[in-house]
Amino acid sequence: MLSKRAYNFNAGPAALPLKVLERVQAEFVDFQGTGMSIMEMSHRGAVYESVHNEAQERLLSLLGNPQGYKVLFLQGGASTQFAMLPLNFLREGQTASYVMTGSWSDKAYKEAKLLGKAHIAASSADEKYMRLPNVDSLDLPENTAYVHMTSNETIEGTQFKQFPDTGSVPLIVDMSSDIFCKPFDVTQFGLIYAGAQKNLGPSGVTVVIAREELLTSSPDNIPTMLRYSTYEKNNSLYNTPPSFAIYMVNEVLKWIQEEGGLEGIERVNQQKAALLYDRIDSSEGFYRGCVDSADRSIMNVTFRLANEDLEKQFIKESEQAGFIGLKGHRSVGGLRASIYNAVPLENCQALAEFMDGFKQRNS
């Protein structure tokens, strides 16, 4: 019998849909009558390859099957993408332009600076990243190779609602923490990348969705495994892929389809976020949202209490009540509820009730 599940608000690796976990459990030892787990199969075999291809096709189908786009499965997380982008796209005499919105965009920018010329096109660092910069008129040099943005900053709790038109300059976005939280037009972007461990599956696989022409022209003087063209030419099967993680991604994508696609997922995500932000805003200052209300994330709800001692008490009591992962990132402190796609509405309702009770006990 299944024991009571925790109220999981971890920032990543994060909650996975219970339906998916149960389906995977049922076929974990014997996948489709093969007498093997999918983890035991050759990645060159027809059974695994069908799952691999199905995951790619399902992902694109959720985006409306855009023409000219391809899906890659890589390893190394978003952090490896920080280096792969300039290695593949930043040529001599060009500049990579970055929109600075928090901890993750800062890491991406610093990695680019190691490999070439990087430029800050917009930034809200002067406000400690507690709001998003205006991106309607980016400061782009004429020789800009690409524009990089982070769609959702998990640590600070900000999220872009719209993206700029960068014209002929490819727009590249790190969507690790909010991919598939709502519908979006993929044709706005040259390339999207996302570590799977927040909204798409377990840790171990990174998803790249890109225009095919960007994937085929990698320089020959960079290591083979750091070229996008290596993965494009070999259907992400040049070396052994993270097969179990890709299988899990496919199962999560099935679940998204069952939940009404991206439109259905967004409806629930908006409900979850509204529930928690309403508690914060109606608390008469007992809870304080960290970021500008216009830029709030529907994936990572960040907030503070009157002092650090009270925050420590909140964390202690919430853990005793079965809530996991509510401590803010060590770099900013405070509290954070990560409410990714797989976090049920009921968990957010339980957290809202706990917040009410904690306020009553400590006001």
Short mmCIF file of C-alpha atoms in Angstrom, two decimals:
data_model
loop_
_atom_site.label_atom_id
_atom_site.label_comp_id
_atom_site.label_asym_id
_atom_site.label_seq_id
_atom_site.Cartn_x
_atom_site.Cartn_y
_atom_site.Cartn_z
CA MET A 1 0.00 0.00 0.00
CA LEU A 2 1.24 3.48 -0.90
CA SER A 3 2.30 5.50 2.14
CA LYS A 4 1.25 9.12 2.43
CA ARG A 5 3.19 11.21 -0.08
CA ALA A 6 5.02 14.32 1.01
CA TYR A 7 3.90 17.78 0.02
CA ASN A 8 6.82 18.16 -2.36
CA PHE A 9 7.83 21.74 -3.18
CA ASN A 10 11.44 20.97 -4.08
CA ALA A 11 13.07 23.25 -6.64
CA GLY A 12 14.66 20.40 -8.62
CA PRO A 13 14.83 17.50 -8.90
CA ALA A 14 11.17 18.08 -8.29
CA ALA A 15 7.78 16.40 -8.08
CA LEU A 16 6.79 13.93 -10.78
CA PRO A 17 3.16 13.07 -11.58
CA LEU A 18 1.97 10.19 -9.41
CA LYS A 19 0.20 8.63 -12.40
CA VAL A 20 3.50 8.55 -14.26
CA LEU A 21 5.39 7.01 -11.35
CA GLU A 22 2.76 4.30 -10.99
CA ARG A 23 2.81 3.48 -14.72
CA VAL A 24 6.59 3.31 -14.72
CA GLN A 25 6.55 1.13 -11.62
CA ALA A 26 4.18 -1.32 -13.34
CA GLU A 27 6.56 -1.86 -16.27
CA PHE A 28 9.85 -1.25 -14.52
CA VAL A 29 10.99 -4.89 -14.50
CA ASP A 30 9.37 -6.02 -17.74
CA PHE A 31 8.96 -3.35 -20.43
CA GLN A 32 6.35 -4.26 -23.03
CA GLY A 33 6.83 -7.97 -22.58
CA THR A 34 10.55 -7.94 -23.39
CA GLY A 35 11.60 -9.54 -20.10
CA MET A 36 13.88 -6.54 -19.47
CA SER A 37 13.68 -3.12 -17.92
CA ILE A 38 14.10 -0.31 -20.41
CA MET A 39 17.26 0.56 -18.46
CA GLU A 40 18.76 -2.78 -19.49
CA MET A 41 18.21 -2.43 -23.23
CA SER A 42 20.63 -1.48 -25.95
CA HIS A 43 20.07 2.06 -27.18
CA ARG A 44 20.66 0.64 -30.67
CA GLY A 45 17.70 -1.71 -30.37
CA ALA A 46 14.34 -1.15 -32.02
CA VAL A 47 12.37 -1.16 -28.75
CA TYR A 48 14.33 1.66 -27.13
CA GLU A 49 14.64 3.63 -30.36
CA SER A 50 10.87 3.66 -30.79
CA VAL A 51 10.51 5.23 -27.33
CA HIS A 52 13.26 7.73 -28.13
CA ASN A 53 11.60 8.81 -31.37
CA GLU A 54 8.15 8.87 -29.79
CA ALA A 55 9.35 11.28 -27.10
CA GLN A 56 10.70 13.67 -29.74
CA GLU A 57 7.52 13.49 -31.79
CA ARG A 58 5.25 13.90 -28.76
CA LEU A 59 7.20 16.94 -27.59
CA LEU A 60 6.85 18.67 -30.95
CA SER A 61 3.19 17.71 -31.20
CA LEU A 62 2.47 19.55 -27.95
CA LEU A 63 3.95 22.63 -29.64
CA GLY A 64 1.77 22.26 -32.73
CA ASN A 65 4.35 20.39 -34.85
CA PRO A 66 6.32 23.49 -35.93
CA GLN A 67 8.08 23.10 -39.25
CA GLY A 68 11.87 23.21 -39.33
CA TYR A 69 12.42 22.43 -35.64
CA LYS A 70 14.19 19.44 -34.17
CA VAL A 71 14.46 17.94 -30.68
CA LEU A 72 17.77 16.80 -29.20
CA PHE A 73 18.41 14.86 -26.00
CA LEU A 74 21.71 15.76 -24.31
CA GLN A 75 23.38 15.36 -20.95
CA GLY A 76 25.12 17.78 -18.62
CA GLY A 77 22.14 19.92 -17.67
CA ALA A 78 21.61 23.57 -18.49
CA SER A 79 25.07 24.29 -17.09
CA THR A 80 26.71 22.49 -20.02
CA GLN A 81 24.48 24.41 -22.41
CA PHE A 82 25.94 27.64 -21.01
CA ALA A 83 29.23 26.63 -22.67
CA MET A 84 27.85 24.83 -25.72
CA LEU A 85 26.01 27.93 -26.91
CA PRO A 86 29.06 30.16 -27.35
CA LEU A 87 31.18 27.24 -28.55
CA ASN A 88 28.71 26.56 -31.36
CA PHE A 89 27.38 30.01 -32.23
CA LEU A 90 29.85 32.71 -31.17
CA ARG A 91 32.26 33.32 -34.02
CA GLU A 92 35.33 35.55 -34.06
CA GLY A 93 34.32 39.20 -34.38
CA GLN A 94 30.85 38.56 -32.99
CA THR A 95 29.27 39.31 -29.61
CA ALA A 96 26.86 37.23 -27.54
CA SER A 97 24.19 39.39 -25.90
CA TYR A 98 22.69 38.40 -22.55
CA VAL A 99 19.65 39.61 -20.62
CA MET A 100 20.58 39.54 -16.95
CA THR A 101 17.72 38.54 -14.65
CA GLY A 102 19.24 36.54 -11.83
CA SER A 103 21.51 33.73 -10.73
CA TRP A 104 21.09 31.47 -13.76
CA SER A 105 21.43 34.14 -16.43
CA ASP A 106 24.54 35.36 -14.60
CA LYS A 107 26.09 31.89 -14.80
CA ALA A 108 25.29 31.65 -18.51
CA TYR A 109 26.84 35.08 -19.16
CA LYS A 110 30.02 34.28 -17.23
CA GLU A 111 30.49 31.07 -19.19
CA ALA A 112 30.16 32.94 -22.49
CA LYS A 113 32.77 35.47 -21.34
CA LEU A 114 35.27 32.63 -20.98
CA LEU A 115 34.85 31.73 -24.65
CA GLY A 116 34.39 35.03 -26.46
CA LYS A 117 32.95 38.51 -26.29
CA ALA A 118 29.78 38.78 -24.22
CA HIS A 119 27.58 41.84 -23.80
CA ILE A 120 24.82 42.72 -21.33
CA ALA A 121 21.80 43.80 -23.40
CA ALA A 122 19.54 44.50 -20.41
CA SER A 123 19.78 43.95 -16.67
CA SER A 124 17.95 44.40 -13.39
CA ALA A 125 21.00 43.68 -11.24
CA ASP A 126 20.75 47.15 -9.70
CA GLU A 127 17.47 46.06 -8.11
CA LYS A 128 18.89 42.73 -6.95
CA TYR A 129 16.90 40.98 -9.70
CA MET A 130 13.64 41.51 -7.84
CA ARG A 131 12.02 42.66 -11.07
CA LEU A 132 12.65 41.98 -14.76
CA PRO A 133 14.33 44.51 -17.06
CA ASN A 134 12.52 46.09 -19.99
CA VAL A 135 13.33 44.00 -23.07
CA ASP A 136 11.25 45.96 -25.59
CA SER A 137 14.36 47.78 -26.83
CA LEU A 138 17.45 45.70 -26.18
CA ASP A 139 20.93 47.22 -26.51
CA LEU A 140 22.33 44.92 -29.20
CA PRO A 141 25.65 45.43 -30.99
CA GLU A 142 25.52 45.13 -34.78
CA ASN A 143 27.56 41.93 -34.67
CA THR A 144 25.35 40.12 -32.14
CA ALA A 145 25.53 36.36 -32.70
CA TYR A 146 22.52 35.57 -30.52
CA VAL A 147 20.43 36.94 -27.66
CA HIS A 148 20.21 34.79 -24.53
CA MET A 149 17.46 34.98 -21.92
CA THR A 150 16.39 32.92 -18.91
CA SER A 151 12.62 32.64 -18.99
CA ASN A 152 12.15 31.85 -15.29
CA GLU A 153 14.61 32.47 -12.48
CA THR A 154 14.03 29.76 -9.88
CA ILE A 155 16.03 31.43 -7.13
CA GLU A 156 14.59 34.94 -7.29
CA GLY A 157 11.11 33.92 -8.48
CA THR A 158 10.67 36.00 -11.65
CA GLN A 159 9.23 34.91 -14.99
CA PHE A 160 8.93 36.53 -18.40
CA LYS A 161 5.38 36.66 -19.75
CA GLN A 162 6.46 37.83 -23.22
CA PHE A 163 9.66 37.77 -25.26
CA PRO A 164 11.19 40.40 -27.55
CA ASP A 165 11.33 40.21 -31.33
CA THR A 166 15.04 39.98 -32.09
CA GLY A 167 14.60 39.91 -35.85
CA SER A 168 17.28 37.99 -37.68
CA VAL A 169 19.31 37.50 -34.49
CA PRO A 170 18.48 34.08 -32.95
CA LEU A 171 16.74 34.28 -29.59
CA ILE A 172 17.99 31.52 -27.29
CA VAL A 173 16.15 30.84 -24.03
CA ASP A 174 16.89 28.72 -20.99
CA MET A 175 13.44 27.34 -20.07
CA SER A 176 14.68 24.78 -17.55
CA SER A 177 12.23 25.79 -14.83
CA ASP A 178 9.10 26.71 -16.76
CA ILE A 179 9.06 24.82 -20.05
CA PHE A 180 5.57 23.46 -20.82
CA CYS A 181 3.97 25.31 -17.92
CA LYS A 182 1.77 27.06 -20.51
CA PRO A 183 1.37 27.25 -24.30
CA PHE A 184 3.92 29.26 -26.28
CA ASP A 185 4.90 29.93 -29.88
CA VAL A 186 8.16 28.09 -30.43
CA THR A 187 8.78 29.91 -33.71
CA GLN A 188 9.79 33.01 -31.70
CA PHE A 189 12.96 31.20 -30.71
CA GLY A 190 16.05 29.96 -32.46
CA LEU A 191 16.81 27.51 -29.68
CA ILE A 192 15.29 26.51 -26.34
CA TYR A 193 16.99 24.31 -23.78
CA ALA A 194 15.79 22.83 -20.52
CA GLY A 195 17.03 20.45 -17.89
CA ALA A 196 14.21 17.93 -17.49
CA GLN A 197 14.20 17.74 -13.70
CA LYS A 198 11.56 20.39 -13.03
CA ASN A 199 8.73 20.03 -15.58
CA LEU A 200 9.67 17.25 -17.99
CA GLY A 201 11.00 14.28 -16.04
CA PRO A 202 13.90 13.19 -13.84
CA SER A 203 17.39 14.62 -13.78
CA GLY A 204 19.86 13.28 -16.31
CA VAL A 205 18.55 14.53 -19.66
CA THR A 206 18.53 18.00 -21.18
CA VAL A 207 16.05 18.80 -23.92
CA VAL A 208 16.99 21.11 -26.79
CA ILE A 209 14.40 22.37 -29.29
CA ALA A 210 15.92 24.34 -32.14
CA ARG A 211 15.68 25.43 -35.74
CA GLU A 212 17.44 22.79 -37.76
CA GLU A 213 19.75 25.24 -39.52
CA LEU A 214 21.25 26.23 -36.15
CA LEU A 215 22.07 22.61 -35.36
CA THR A 216 23.90 21.69 -38.55
CA SER A 217 26.73 24.24 -38.69
CA SER A 218 28.80 23.57 -35.58
CA PRO A 219 32.51 24.42 -35.88
CA ASP A 220 34.84 21.48 -36.49
CA ASN A 221 37.43 22.69 -34.01
CA ILE A 222 35.39 22.05 -30.87
CA PRO A 223 35.10 18.64 -29.16
CA THR A 224 32.73 16.24 -30.89
CA MET A 225 30.46 15.84 -27.88
CA LEU A 226 30.04 19.62 -27.57
CA ARG A 227 28.78 20.08 -31.14
CA TYR A 228 25.04 20.35 -31.69
CA SER A 229 25.64 18.88 -35.15
CA THR A 230 26.84 15.61 -33.58
CA TYR A 231 23.45 15.10 -31.94
CA GLU A 232 21.49 16.37 -34.95
CA LYS A 233 23.20 14.02 -37.40
CA ASN A 234 22.84 11.00 -35.13
CA ASN A 235 19.32 11.56 -33.74
CA SER A 236 20.89 12.08 -30.27
CA LEU A 237 22.20 8.49 -30.46
CA TYR A 238 25.88 9.16 -31.19
CA ASN A 239 26.75 7.76 -27.78
CA THR A 240 24.64 6.04 -25.12
CA PRO A 241 21.84 8.47 -24.22
CA PRO A 242 20.24 8.73 -20.76
CA SER A 243 17.67 6.19 -21.90
CA PHE A 244 15.64 5.84 -18.71
CA ALA A 245 15.34 9.60 -18.30
CA ILE A 246 14.18 9.96 -21.93
CA TYR A 247 11.62 7.20 -21.40
CA MET A 248 10.39 9.12 -18.35
CA VAL A 249 10.15 12.33 -20.36
CA ASN A 250 7.92 10.52 -22.84
CA GLU A 251 5.68 9.34 -20.01
CA VAL A 252 5.43 12.86 -18.55
CA LEU A 253 4.53 14.21 -21.99
CA LYS A 254 1.76 11.59 -22.23
CA TRP A 255 0.47 12.83 -18.87
CA ILE A 256 0.48 16.43 -20.12
CA GLN A 257 -1.63 15.34 -23.08
CA GLU A 258 -4.03 13.56 -20.73
CA GLU A 259 -4.32 16.70 -18.60
CA GLY A 260 -5.57 18.75 -21.56
CA GLY A 261 -2.27 19.67 -23.16
CA LEU A 262 -0.46 22.90 -22.37
CA GLU A 263 -3.75 24.79 -22.08
CA GLY A 264 -4.98 22.41 -19.39
CA ILE A 265 -1.65 22.53 -17.57
CA GLU A 266 -1.66 26.34 -17.59
CA ARG A 267 -5.16 26.53 -16.07
CA VAL A 268 -4.09 24.48 -13.06
CA ASN A 269 -0.76 26.31 -12.74
CA GLN A 270 -2.51 29.67 -12.65
CA GLN A 271 -4.86 28.38 -9.94
CA LYS A 272 -1.96 27.13 -7.84
CA ALA A 273 0.00 30.36 -8.14
CA ALA A 274 -3.05 32.55 -7.44
CA LEU A 275 -3.82 30.56 -4.32
CA LEU A 276 -0.39 31.19 -2.80
CA TYR A 277 0.06 34.78 -3.97
CA ASP A 278 -3.39 35.65 -2.63
CA ARG A 279 -2.35 34.29 0.77
CA ILE A 280 0.77 36.42 0.70
CA ASP A 281 -0.98 39.60 -0.47
CA SER A 282 -3.89 39.30 1.97
CA SER A 283 -1.69 38.63 5.02
CA GLU A 284 -1.40 42.32 5.97
CA GLY A 285 2.37 42.20 5.69
CA PHE A 286 2.94 39.00 7.67
CA TYR A 287 4.10 37.38 4.40
CA ARG A 288 5.92 39.55 1.86
CA GLY A 289 6.40 38.63 -1.76
CA CYS A 290 10.01 39.04 -2.87
CA VAL A 291 9.60 40.26 -6.46
CA ASP A 292 7.62 42.91 -8.29
CA SER A 293 4.05 41.63 -8.64
CA ALA A 294 4.06 42.08 -12.43
CA ASP A 295 7.05 39.75 -12.77
CA ARG A 296 6.02 36.97 -10.40
CA SER A 297 6.70 33.41 -11.45
CA ILE A 298 3.90 30.85 -11.58
CA MET A 299 6.54 28.18 -10.98
CA ASN A 300 8.54 29.51 -8.01
CA VAL A 301 6.70 31.50 -5.34
CA THR A 302 9.25 33.37 -3.21
CA PHE A 303 8.36 35.20 0.00
CA ARG A 304 9.74 36.45 3.29
CA LEU A 305 8.62 36.80 6.90
CA ALA A 306 9.44 39.54 9.41
CA ASN A 307 12.82 38.08 10.36
CA GLU A 308 15.06 35.06 9.83
CA ASP A 309 14.13 33.47 13.15
CA LEU A 310 10.48 33.39 12.14
CA GLU A 311 11.44 31.97 8.75
CA LYS A 312 13.41 29.18 10.45
CA GLN A 313 10.40 28.44 12.62
CA PHE A 314 8.17 28.31 9.52
CA ILE A 315 10.53 25.83 7.86
CA LYS A 316 10.74 23.65 10.98
CA GLU A 317 6.98 23.51 11.53
CA SER A 318 6.23 23.00 7.85
CA GLU A 319 8.61 20.03 7.67
CA GLN A 320 6.94 18.51 10.72
CA ALA A 321 3.61 18.87 8.87
CA GLY A 322 4.94 17.04 5.79
CA PHE A 323 5.97 19.97 3.59
CA ILE A 324 9.30 19.53 1.81
CA GLY A 325 11.56 22.04 0.05
CA LEU A 326 10.19 25.37 1.30
CA LYS A 327 13.54 26.83 2.35
CA GLY A 328 14.73 29.56 -0.02
CA HIS A 329 17.97 29.21 -1.94
CA ARG A 330 21.01 29.79 0.25
CA SER A 331 22.10 32.77 -1.87
CA VAL A 332 18.94 34.80 -1.14
CA GLY A 333 17.34 33.19 1.92
CA GLY A 334 13.66 33.46 2.67
CA LEU A 335 11.08 30.92 1.58
CA ARG A 336 10.21 29.36 -1.76
CA ALA A 337 7.45 27.07 -2.95
CA SER A 338 8.28 25.49 -6.31
CA ILE A 339 4.93 24.57 -7.84
CA TYR A 340 5.93 22.90 -11.09
CA ASN A 341 3.46 21.10 -13.34
CA ALA A 342 3.39 17.87 -11.34
CA VAL A 343 2.67 19.57 -7.98
CA PRO A 344 -1.05 18.89 -7.37
CA LEU A 345 -3.46 21.73 -6.66
CA GLU A 346 -4.28 19.94 -3.40
CA ASN A 347 -0.69 20.43 -2.21
CA CYS A 348 -0.98 24.17 -2.74
CA GLN A 349 -4.31 24.22 -0.92
CA ALA A 350 -2.68 22.43 2.01
CA LEU A 351 0.20 24.91 2.02
CA ALA A 352 -2.20 27.87 1.95
CA GLU A 353 -4.02 26.43 4.96
CA PHE A 354 -0.71 25.90 6.77
CA MET A 355 0.26 29.51 6.04
CA ASP A 356 -3.05 30.68 7.52
CA GLY A 357 -2.48 28.65 10.66
CA PHE A 358 1.12 29.76 11.06
CA LYS A 359 0.06 33.40 10.76
CA GLN A 360 -2.63 32.96 13.41
CA ARG A 361 -0.17 31.34 15.80
CA ASN A 362 2.53 33.98 15.33
CA SER A 363 0.74 37.30 14.79
#
